[in-house]
Every structure is written in structure tokens, then in C-alpha cells.
PDB file of C-alpha atoms and ligand atoms in Angstrom:
ATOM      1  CA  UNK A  27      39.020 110.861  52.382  1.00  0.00           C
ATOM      2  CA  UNK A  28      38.038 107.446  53.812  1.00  0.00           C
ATOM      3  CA  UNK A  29      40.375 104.979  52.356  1.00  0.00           C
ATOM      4  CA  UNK A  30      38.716 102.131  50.702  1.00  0.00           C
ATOM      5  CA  UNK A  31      38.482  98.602  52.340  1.00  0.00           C
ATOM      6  CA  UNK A  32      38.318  95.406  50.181  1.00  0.00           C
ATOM      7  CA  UNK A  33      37.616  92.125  53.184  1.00  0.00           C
ATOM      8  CA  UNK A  34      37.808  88.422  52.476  1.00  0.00           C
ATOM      9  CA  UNK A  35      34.897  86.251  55.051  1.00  0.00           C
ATOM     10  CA  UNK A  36      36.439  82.904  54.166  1.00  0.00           C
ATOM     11  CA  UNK A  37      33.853  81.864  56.568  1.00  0.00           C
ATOM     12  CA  UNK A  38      34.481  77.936  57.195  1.00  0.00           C
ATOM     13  CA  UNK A  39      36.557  77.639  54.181  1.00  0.00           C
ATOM     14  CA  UNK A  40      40.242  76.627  53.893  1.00  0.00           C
ATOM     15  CA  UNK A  41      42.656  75.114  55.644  1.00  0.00           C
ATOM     16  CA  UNK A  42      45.977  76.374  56.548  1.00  0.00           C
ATOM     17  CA  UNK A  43      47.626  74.510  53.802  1.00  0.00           C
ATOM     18  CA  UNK A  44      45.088  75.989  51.599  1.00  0.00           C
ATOM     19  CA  UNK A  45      45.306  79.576  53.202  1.00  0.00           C
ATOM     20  CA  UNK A  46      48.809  79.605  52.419  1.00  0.00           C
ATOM     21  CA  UNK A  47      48.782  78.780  49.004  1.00  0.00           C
ATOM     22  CA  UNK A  48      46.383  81.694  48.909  1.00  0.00           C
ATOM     23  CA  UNK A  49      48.162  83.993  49.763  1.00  0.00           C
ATOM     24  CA  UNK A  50      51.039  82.844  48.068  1.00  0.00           C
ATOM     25  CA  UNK A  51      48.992  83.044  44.984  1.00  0.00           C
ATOM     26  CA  UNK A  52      47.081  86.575  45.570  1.00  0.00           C
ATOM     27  CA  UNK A  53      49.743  88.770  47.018  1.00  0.00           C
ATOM     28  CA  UNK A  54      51.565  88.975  43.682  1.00  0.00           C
ATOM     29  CA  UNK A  55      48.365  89.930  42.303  1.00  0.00           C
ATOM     30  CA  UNK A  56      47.500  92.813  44.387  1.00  0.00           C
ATOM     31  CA  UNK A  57      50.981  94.285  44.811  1.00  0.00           C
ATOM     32  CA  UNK A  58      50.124  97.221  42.567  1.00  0.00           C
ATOM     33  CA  UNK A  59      46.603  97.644  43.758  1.00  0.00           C
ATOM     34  CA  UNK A  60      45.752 101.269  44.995  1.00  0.00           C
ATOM     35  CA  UNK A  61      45.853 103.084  48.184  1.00  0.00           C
ATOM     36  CA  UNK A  62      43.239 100.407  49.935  1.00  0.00           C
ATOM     37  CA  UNK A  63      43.208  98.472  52.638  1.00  0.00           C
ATOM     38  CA  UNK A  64      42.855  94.341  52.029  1.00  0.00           C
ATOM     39  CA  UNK A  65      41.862  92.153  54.582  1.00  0.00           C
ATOM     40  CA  UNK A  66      41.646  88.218  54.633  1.00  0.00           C
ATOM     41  CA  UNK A  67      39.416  86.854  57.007  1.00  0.00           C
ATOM     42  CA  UNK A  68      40.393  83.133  57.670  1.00  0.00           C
ATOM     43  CA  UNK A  69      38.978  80.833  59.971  1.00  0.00           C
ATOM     44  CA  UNK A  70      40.831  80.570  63.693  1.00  0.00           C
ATOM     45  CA  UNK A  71      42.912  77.827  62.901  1.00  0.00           C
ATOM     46  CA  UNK A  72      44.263  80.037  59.362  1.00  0.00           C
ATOM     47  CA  UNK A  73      45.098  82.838  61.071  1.00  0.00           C
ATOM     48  CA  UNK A  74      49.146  81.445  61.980  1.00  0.00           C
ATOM     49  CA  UNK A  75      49.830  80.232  58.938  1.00  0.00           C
ATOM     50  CA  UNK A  76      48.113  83.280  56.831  1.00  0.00           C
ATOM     51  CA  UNK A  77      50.443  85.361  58.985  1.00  0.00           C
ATOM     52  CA  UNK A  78      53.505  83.677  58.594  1.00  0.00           C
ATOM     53  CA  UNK A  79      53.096  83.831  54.792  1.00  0.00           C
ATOM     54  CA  UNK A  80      51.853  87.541  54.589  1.00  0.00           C
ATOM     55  CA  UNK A  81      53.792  89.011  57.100  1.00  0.00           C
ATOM     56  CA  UNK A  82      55.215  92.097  56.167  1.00  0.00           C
ATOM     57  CA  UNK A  83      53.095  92.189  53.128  1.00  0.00           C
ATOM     58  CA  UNK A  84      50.377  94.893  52.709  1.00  0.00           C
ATOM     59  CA  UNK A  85      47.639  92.510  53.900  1.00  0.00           C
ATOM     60  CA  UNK A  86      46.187  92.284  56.904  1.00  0.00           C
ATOM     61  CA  UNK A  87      44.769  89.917  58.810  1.00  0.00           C
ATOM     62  CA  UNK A  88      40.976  89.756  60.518  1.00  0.00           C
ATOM     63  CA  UNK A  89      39.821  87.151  62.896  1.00  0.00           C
ATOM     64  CA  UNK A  90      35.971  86.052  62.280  1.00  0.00           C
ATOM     65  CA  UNK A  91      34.707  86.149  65.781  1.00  0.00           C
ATOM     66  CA  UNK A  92      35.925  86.585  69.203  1.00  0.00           C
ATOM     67  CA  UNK A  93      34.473  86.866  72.312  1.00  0.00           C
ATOM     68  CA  UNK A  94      34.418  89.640  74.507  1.00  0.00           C
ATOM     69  CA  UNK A  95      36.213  88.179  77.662  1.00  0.00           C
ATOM     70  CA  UNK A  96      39.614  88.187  78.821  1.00  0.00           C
ATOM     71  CA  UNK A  97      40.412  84.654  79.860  1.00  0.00           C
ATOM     72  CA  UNK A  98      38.415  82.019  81.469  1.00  0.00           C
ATOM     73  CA  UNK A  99      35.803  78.822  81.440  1.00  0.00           C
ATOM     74  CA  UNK A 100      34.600  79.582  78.134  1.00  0.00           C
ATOM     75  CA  UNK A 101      34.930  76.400  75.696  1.00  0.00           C
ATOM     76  CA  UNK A 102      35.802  76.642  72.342  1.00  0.00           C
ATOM     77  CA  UNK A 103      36.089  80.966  72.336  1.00  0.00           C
ATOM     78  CA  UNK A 104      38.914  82.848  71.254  1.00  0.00           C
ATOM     79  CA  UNK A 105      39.999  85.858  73.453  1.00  0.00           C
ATOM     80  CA  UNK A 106      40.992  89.120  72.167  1.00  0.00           C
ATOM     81  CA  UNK A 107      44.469  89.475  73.401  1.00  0.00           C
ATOM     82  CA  UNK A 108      45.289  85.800  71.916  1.00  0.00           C
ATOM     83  CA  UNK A 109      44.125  87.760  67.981  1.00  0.00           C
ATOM     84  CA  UNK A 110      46.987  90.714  68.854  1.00  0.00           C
ATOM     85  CA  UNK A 111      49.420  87.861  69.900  1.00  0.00           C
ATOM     86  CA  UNK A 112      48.596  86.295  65.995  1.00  0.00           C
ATOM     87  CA  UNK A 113      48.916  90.093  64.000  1.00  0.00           C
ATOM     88  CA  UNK A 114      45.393  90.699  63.601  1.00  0.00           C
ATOM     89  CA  UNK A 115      44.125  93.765  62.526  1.00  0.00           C
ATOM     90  CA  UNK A 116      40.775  93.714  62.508  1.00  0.00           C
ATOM     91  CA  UNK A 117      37.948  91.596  63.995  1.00  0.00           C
ATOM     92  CA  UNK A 118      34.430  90.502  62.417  1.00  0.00           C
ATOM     93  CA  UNK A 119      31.852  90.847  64.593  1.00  0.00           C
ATOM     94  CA  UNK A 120      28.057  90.137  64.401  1.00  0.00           C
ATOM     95  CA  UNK A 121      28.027  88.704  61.020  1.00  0.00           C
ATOM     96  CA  UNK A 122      24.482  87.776  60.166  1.00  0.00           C
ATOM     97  CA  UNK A 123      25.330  83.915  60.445  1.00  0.00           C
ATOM     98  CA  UNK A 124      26.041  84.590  63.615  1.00  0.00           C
ATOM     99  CA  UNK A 125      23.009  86.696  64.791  1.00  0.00           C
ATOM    100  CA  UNK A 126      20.738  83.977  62.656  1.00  0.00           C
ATOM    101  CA  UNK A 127      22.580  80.577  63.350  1.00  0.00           C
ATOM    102  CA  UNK A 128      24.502  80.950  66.909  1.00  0.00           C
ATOM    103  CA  UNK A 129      21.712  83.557  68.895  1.00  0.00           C
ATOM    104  CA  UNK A 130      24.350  86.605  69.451  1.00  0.00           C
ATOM    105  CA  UNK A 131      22.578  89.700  70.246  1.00  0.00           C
ATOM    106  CA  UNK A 132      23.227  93.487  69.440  1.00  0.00           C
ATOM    107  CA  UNK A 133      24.654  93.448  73.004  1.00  0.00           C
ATOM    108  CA  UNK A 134      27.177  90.340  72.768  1.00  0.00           C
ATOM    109  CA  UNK A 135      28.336  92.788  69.470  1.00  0.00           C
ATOM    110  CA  UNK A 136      28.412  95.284  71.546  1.00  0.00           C
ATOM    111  CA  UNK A 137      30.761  93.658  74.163  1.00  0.00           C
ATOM    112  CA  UNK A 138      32.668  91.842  71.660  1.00  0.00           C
ATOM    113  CA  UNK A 139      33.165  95.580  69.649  1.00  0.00           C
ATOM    114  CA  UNK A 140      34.666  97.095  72.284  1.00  0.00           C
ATOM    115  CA  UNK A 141      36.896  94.287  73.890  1.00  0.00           C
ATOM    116  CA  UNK A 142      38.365  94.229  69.976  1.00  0.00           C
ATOM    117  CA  UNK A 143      39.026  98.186  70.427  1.00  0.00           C
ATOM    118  CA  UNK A 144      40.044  97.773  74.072  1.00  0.00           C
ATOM    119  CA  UNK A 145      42.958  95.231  72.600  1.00  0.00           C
ATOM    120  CA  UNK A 146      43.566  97.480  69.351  1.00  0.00           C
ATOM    121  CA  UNK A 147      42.047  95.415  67.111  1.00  0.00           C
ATOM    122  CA  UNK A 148      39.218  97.316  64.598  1.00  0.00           C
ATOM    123  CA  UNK A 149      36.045  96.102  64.017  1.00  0.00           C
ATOM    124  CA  UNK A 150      34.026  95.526  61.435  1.00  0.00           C
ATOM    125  CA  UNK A 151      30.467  95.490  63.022  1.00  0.00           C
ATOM    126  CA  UNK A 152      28.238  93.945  60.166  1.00  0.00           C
ATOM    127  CA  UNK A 153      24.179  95.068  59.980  1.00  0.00           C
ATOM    128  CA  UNK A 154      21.594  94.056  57.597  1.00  0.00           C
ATOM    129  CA  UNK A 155      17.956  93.479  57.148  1.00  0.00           C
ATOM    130  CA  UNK A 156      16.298  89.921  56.320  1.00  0.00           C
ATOM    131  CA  UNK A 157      14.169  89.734  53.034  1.00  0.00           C
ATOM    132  CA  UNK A 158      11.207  89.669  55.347  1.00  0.00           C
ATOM    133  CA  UNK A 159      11.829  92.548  57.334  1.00  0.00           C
ATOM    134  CA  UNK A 160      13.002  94.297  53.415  1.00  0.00           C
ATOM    135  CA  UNK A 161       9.608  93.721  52.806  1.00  0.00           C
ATOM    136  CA  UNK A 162       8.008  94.890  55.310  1.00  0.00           C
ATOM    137  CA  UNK A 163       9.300  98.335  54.673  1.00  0.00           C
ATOM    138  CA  UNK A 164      11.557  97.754  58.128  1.00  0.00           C
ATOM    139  CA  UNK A 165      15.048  97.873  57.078  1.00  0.00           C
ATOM    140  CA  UNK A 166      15.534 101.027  58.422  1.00  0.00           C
ATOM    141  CA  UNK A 167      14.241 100.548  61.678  1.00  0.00           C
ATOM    142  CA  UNK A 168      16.002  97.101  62.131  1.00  0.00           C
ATOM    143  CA  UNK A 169      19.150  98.439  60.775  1.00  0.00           C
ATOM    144  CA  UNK A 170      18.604 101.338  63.267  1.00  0.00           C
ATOM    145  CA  UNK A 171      18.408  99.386  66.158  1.00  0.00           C
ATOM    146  CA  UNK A 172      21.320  97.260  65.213  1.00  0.00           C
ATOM    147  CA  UNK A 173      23.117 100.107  64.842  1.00  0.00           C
ATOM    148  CA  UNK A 174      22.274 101.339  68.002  1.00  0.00           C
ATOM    149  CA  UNK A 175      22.855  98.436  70.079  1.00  0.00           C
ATOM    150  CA  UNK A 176      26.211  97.023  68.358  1.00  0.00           C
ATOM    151  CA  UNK A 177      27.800 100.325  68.887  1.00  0.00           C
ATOM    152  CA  UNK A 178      26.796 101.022  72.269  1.00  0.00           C
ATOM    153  CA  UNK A 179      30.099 100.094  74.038  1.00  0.00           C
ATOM    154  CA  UNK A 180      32.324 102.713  71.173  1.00  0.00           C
ATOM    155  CA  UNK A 181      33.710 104.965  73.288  1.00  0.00           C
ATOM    156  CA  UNK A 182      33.114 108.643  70.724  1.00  0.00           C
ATOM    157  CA  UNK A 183      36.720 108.984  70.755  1.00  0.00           C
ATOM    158  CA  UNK A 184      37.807 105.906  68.934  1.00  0.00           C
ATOM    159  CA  UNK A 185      34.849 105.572  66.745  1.00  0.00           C
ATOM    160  CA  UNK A 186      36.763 106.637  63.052  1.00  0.00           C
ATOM    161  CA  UNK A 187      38.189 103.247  63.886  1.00  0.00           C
ATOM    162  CA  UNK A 188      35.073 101.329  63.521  1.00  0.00           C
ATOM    163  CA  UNK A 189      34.470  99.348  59.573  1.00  0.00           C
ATOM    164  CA  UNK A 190      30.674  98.878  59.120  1.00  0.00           C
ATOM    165  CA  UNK A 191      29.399  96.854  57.021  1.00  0.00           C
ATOM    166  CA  UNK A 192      26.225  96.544  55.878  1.00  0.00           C
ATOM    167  CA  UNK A 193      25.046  92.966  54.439  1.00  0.00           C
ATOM    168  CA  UNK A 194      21.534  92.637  53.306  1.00  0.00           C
ATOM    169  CA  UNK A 195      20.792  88.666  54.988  1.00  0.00           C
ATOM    170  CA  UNK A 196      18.850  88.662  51.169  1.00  0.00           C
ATOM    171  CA  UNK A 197      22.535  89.299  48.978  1.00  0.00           C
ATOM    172  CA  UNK A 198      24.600  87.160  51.312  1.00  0.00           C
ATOM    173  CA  UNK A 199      25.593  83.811  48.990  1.00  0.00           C
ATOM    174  CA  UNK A 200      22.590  84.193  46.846  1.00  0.00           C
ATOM    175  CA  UNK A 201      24.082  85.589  43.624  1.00  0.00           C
ATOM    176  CA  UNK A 202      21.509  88.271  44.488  1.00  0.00           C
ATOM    177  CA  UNK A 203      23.298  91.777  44.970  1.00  0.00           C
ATOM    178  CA  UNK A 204      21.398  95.213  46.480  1.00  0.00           C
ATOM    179  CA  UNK A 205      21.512  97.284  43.045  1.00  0.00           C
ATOM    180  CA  UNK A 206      23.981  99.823  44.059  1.00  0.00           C
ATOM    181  CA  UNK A 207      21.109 102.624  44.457  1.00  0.00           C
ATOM    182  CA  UNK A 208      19.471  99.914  47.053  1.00  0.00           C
ATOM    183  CA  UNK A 209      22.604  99.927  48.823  1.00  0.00           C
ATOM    184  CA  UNK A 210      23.754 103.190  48.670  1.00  0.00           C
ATOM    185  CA  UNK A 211      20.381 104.476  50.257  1.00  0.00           C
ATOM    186  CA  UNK A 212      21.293 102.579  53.409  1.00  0.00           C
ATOM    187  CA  UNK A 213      24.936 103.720  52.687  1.00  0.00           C
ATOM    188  CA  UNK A 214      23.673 106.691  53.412  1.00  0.00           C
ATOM    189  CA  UNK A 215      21.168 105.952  56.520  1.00  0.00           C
ATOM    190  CA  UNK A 216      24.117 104.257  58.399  1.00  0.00           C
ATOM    191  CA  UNK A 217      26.360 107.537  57.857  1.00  0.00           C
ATOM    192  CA  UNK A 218      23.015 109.647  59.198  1.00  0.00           C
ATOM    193  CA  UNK A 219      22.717 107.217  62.325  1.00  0.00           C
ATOM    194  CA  UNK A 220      26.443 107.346  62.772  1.00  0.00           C
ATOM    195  CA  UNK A 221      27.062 110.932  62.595  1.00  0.00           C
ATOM    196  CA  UNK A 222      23.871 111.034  65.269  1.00  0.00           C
ATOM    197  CA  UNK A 223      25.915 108.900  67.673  1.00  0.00           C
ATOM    198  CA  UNK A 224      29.488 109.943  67.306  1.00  0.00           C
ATOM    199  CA  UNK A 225      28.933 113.396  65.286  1.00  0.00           C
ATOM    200  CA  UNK A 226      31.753 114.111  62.787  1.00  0.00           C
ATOM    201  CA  UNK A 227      33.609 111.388  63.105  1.00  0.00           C
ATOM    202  CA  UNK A 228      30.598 109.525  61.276  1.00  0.00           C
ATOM    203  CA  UNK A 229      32.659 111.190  57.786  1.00  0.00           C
ATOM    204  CA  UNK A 230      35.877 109.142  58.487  1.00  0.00           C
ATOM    205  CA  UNK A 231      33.632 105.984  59.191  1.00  0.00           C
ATOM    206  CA  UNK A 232      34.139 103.321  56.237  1.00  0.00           C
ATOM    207  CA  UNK A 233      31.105 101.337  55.860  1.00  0.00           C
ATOM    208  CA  UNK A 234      31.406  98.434  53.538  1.00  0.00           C
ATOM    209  CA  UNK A 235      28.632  96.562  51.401  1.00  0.00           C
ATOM    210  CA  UNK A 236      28.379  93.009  51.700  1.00  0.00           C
ATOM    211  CA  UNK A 237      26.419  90.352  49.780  1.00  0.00           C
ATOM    212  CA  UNK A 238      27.286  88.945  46.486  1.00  0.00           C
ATOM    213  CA  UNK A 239      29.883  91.306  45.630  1.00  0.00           C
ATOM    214  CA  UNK A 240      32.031  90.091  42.637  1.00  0.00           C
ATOM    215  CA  UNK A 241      34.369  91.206  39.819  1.00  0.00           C
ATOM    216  CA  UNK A 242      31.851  92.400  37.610  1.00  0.00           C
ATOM    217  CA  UNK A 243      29.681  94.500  39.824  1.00  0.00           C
ATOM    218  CA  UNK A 244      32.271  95.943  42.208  1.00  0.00           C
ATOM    219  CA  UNK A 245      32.901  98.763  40.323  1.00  0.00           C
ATOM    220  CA  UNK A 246      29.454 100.128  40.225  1.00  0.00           C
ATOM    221  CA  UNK A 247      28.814  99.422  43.945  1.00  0.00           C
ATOM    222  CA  UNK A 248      32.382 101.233  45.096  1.00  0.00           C
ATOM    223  CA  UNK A 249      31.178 104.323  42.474  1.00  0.00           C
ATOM    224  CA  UNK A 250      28.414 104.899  45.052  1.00  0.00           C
ATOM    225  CA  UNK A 251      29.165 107.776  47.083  1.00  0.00           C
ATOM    226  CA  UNK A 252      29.109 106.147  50.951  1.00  0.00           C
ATOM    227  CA  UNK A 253      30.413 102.465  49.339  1.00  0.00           C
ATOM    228  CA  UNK A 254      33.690 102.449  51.213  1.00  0.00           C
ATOM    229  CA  UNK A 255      34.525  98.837  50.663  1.00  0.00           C
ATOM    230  CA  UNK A 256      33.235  95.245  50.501  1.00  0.00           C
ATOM    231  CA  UNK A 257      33.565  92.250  52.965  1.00  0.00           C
ATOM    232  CA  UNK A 258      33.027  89.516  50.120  1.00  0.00           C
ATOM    233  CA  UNK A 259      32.113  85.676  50.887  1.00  0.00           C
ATOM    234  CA  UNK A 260      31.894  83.427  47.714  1.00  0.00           C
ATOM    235  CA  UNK A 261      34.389  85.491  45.278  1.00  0.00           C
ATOM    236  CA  UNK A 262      37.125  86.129  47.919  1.00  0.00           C
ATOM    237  CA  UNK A 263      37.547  81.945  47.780  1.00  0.00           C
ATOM    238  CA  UNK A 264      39.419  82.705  44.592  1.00  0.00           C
ATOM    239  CA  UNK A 265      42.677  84.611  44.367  1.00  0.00           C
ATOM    240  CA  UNK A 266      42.035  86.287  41.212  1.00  0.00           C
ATOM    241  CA  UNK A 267      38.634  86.981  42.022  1.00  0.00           C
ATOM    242  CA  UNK A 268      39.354  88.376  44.906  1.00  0.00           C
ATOM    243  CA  UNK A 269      42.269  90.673  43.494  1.00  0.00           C
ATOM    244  CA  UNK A 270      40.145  92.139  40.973  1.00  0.00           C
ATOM    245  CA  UNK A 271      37.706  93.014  43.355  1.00  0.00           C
ATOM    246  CA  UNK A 272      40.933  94.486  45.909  1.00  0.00           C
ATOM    247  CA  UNK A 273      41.520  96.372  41.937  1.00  0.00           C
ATOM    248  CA  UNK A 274      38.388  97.786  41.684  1.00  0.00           C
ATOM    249  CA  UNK A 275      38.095 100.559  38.788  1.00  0.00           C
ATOM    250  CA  UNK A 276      38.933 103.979  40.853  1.00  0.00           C
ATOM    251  CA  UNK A 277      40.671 102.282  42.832  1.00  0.00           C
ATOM    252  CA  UNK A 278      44.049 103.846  41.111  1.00  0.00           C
ATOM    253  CA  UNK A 279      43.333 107.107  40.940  1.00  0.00           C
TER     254      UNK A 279
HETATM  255  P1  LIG B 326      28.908  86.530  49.887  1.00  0.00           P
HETATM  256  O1  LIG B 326      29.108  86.686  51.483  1.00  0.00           O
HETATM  257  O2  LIG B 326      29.879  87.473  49.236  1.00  0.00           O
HETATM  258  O3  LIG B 326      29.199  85.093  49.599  1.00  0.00           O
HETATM  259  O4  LIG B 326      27.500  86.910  49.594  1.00  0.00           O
HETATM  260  C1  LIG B 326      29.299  87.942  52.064  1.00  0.00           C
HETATM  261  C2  LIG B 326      29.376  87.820  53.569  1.00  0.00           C
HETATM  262  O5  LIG B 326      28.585  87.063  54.160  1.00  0.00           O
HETATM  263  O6  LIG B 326      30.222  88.466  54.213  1.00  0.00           O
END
């Protein structure tokens, strides 16, 4: 069975002061959650302190972003081997805000994907259609071709330890959630286009939902059979928020 995987995108949220009092305040809250996997996402300059507080703890650390190469002239970017040398665990790449606001490409995701696996760091590789393209019946093929191109670099062999997650651009910060049969029906096209690149494997492949996610409709979107987790924005701000949702009903059993 794929074990569930409950992420906090702080986005640009929080400082390390703040971070820390996080953490201080939410692991208490999740230390009898079930067999899941919780992730807080902080930005760069949270990851030390998030890490000095939780180490040792059950939950993990993601960075946001990183790019793809190993050293060198690149202002402002955040190497790979610099997030092992903090304790991350997993790495966000191509968030939406990122394609939308910053230009990156299915091929900079790509890169960035596989220098995170080359450094043993997992990704979570985030998808999702705009309202527009929703609309114009071409989810499928844009989610499709982000597929495609974001996972180009995964060598077959390590692709179990790939997250997905797919985030409608429509759901994210809106208050407007896919209805868990809207987002199940992609569930289910991702696990088709995943099992067509990497064959079996695509079964042990957690793909998460994204986009609005919150205490009171978690439960319904984590029933759906290829719901394997949420990366959650807005309600992962708040530690009791965000430990419900880390608590989600099944989540026990
Ligand atoms: P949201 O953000 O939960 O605030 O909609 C989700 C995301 O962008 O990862």
C-alpha cells in the first residue's frame, strides 16, 4: 500500500522564529497521527531552524525549489547537495507559481527532478491545469504533457520515489476545491500516464491533491481511491489546521 503523504507549501510565509514556534506547537499534535508521512515545506531561510527544532521527530523536511546545478555563477539559487547538508527529505519542484510567475519549463522540472534524486532527495513534481485550459476540455492533454516532460530525466528504476501532485491552478488559494470525483478522475489519469512511463512501479507512486485542501474536506478527498496525500497552502499556516489535516479520518486504521 502507498503510504499516505500530508505536505505543508508555506510558500513565502514565516520566518524562522515563526517556523520554530510551529513546530514547537504542531509536533505535539501529530505525535499519534497514523502511519503517514508529514512534510513542512518552509521557505530557504526556515529550513535550519525547522530542522534544529524537529530533528529526530517524525517530520520531515522539504525545500520549495532548487535548481538543478551543482555549484556555480548562479545568483540567488540553492543547490541540491546544500538541501542534504540541511536534512531535507524531499524537494518541491514545478509548483504552478513557479511555471506561471518565474517562466520554469517542464524541462527545468525535469532537470531540477532528477538532480533532487541524483542527491537523494524525493520529489514532489506538482501538475495542474489552468481554469482556462479546464474549460477548454484540455486538462488532460496539458496534464499529459506535463507529465511527460517533468518526468523525463526519472531514471525507471527510482521512479516509486517520485510524490506527484496534482494542483488544479483553479483550487490553489481560492477556497475553491476539485470535488473529490473531479480530482480523483485525474487521480486516476496521472496513475494511467505513470504506469505508461515507468510500468508497475506507477502502483507505489503517491500522487497528492493540492488546492484548497482543509480540515473539513480532507477526509472525503483522501477516501478517493488514487488520493495519496495533500500538499496544502493556506491551512498548513496553522498548526492545528494543519494536524487535523496530517489526522485525516482513515488515517488510523
Ligand atoms: P492552497 O495551496 O492550499 O492554499 O490552495 C496549495 C498549493 O499551492 O500547494
Amino acid at each position: 500500500m502507498r503510504r499516505p503523504i500530508l505536505a505543508a507549501n508555506w510558500k513565502m510565509h514565516k520566518t524562522g522564529a515563526e517556523a520554530t514556534a510551529f513546530a514547537k506547537a504542531f509536533l505535539p499534535l501529530v505525535a499519534d497521527a497514523g502511519e503517514v508521512d508529514i512534510v513542512l515545506a518552509p521557505p530557504f531561510t526556515g529550513l535550519v531552524p525547522l530542522a534544529q527544532t524537529l530533528g529526530g521527530s517524525r517530520v520531515a523536511l522539504a525545500a520549495q525549489n532548487v535548481n538543478p546545478e551543482e555549484k556555480g555563477a548562479f545568483t540567488g539559487e540553492i543547490a541540491p547537495s546544500m538541501l542534504v547538508e540541511i536534512g531535507c527529505t524531499y524537494g518541491i519542484v514545478g509548483h504552478s507559481e513557479r511555471r506561471a510567475l518565474y517562466g520554469e519549463t517542464d524541462d527545468f522540472v525535469a532537470r531540477k527532478a532528477a538532480a533532487l534524486l541524483a542527491h537523494g532527495i524525493l520529489p514532489i513534481v506538482c501538475v495542474g491545469e489552468t481554469l482556462e485550459e479546464r474549460e477548454a476540455e484540455r486538462a488532460f492533454d496539458v496534464i499529459g504533457a506535463q507529465l511527460r516532460g517533468s518526468l523525463a530525466a526519472v531514471p525507471d528504476e527510482r521512479a516509486s520515489e517520485v510524490v506527484i501532485a496534482y494542483e488544479p491552478v483553479w483550487a490553489i488559494g481560492t477556497g475553491r476545491t476539485a470535488t473529490p470525483e473531479i480530482a480523483q478522475e485525474v487521480h486516476a489519469f496521472v496513475r494511467k500516464q505513470l504506469a505508461q512511463r515507468f510500468g508497475a512501479a506507477a502502483e507505489a507512486m503517491r500522487i497528492q491533491y493540492g488546492g484548497s485542501v482543509k480540515p473539513d474536506n480532507v477526509d472525503t478527498l483522501m477516501a478517493q481511491p488514487d488520493i495519496d496525500g495533500a500538499l496544502v497552502g493556506g491551512a498548513s499556516l496553522d498548526p492545528e489546521q494543519f494536524a487535523r489535516i496530517a489526522k485525516f479520518e482513515s488515517s488510523g486504521e
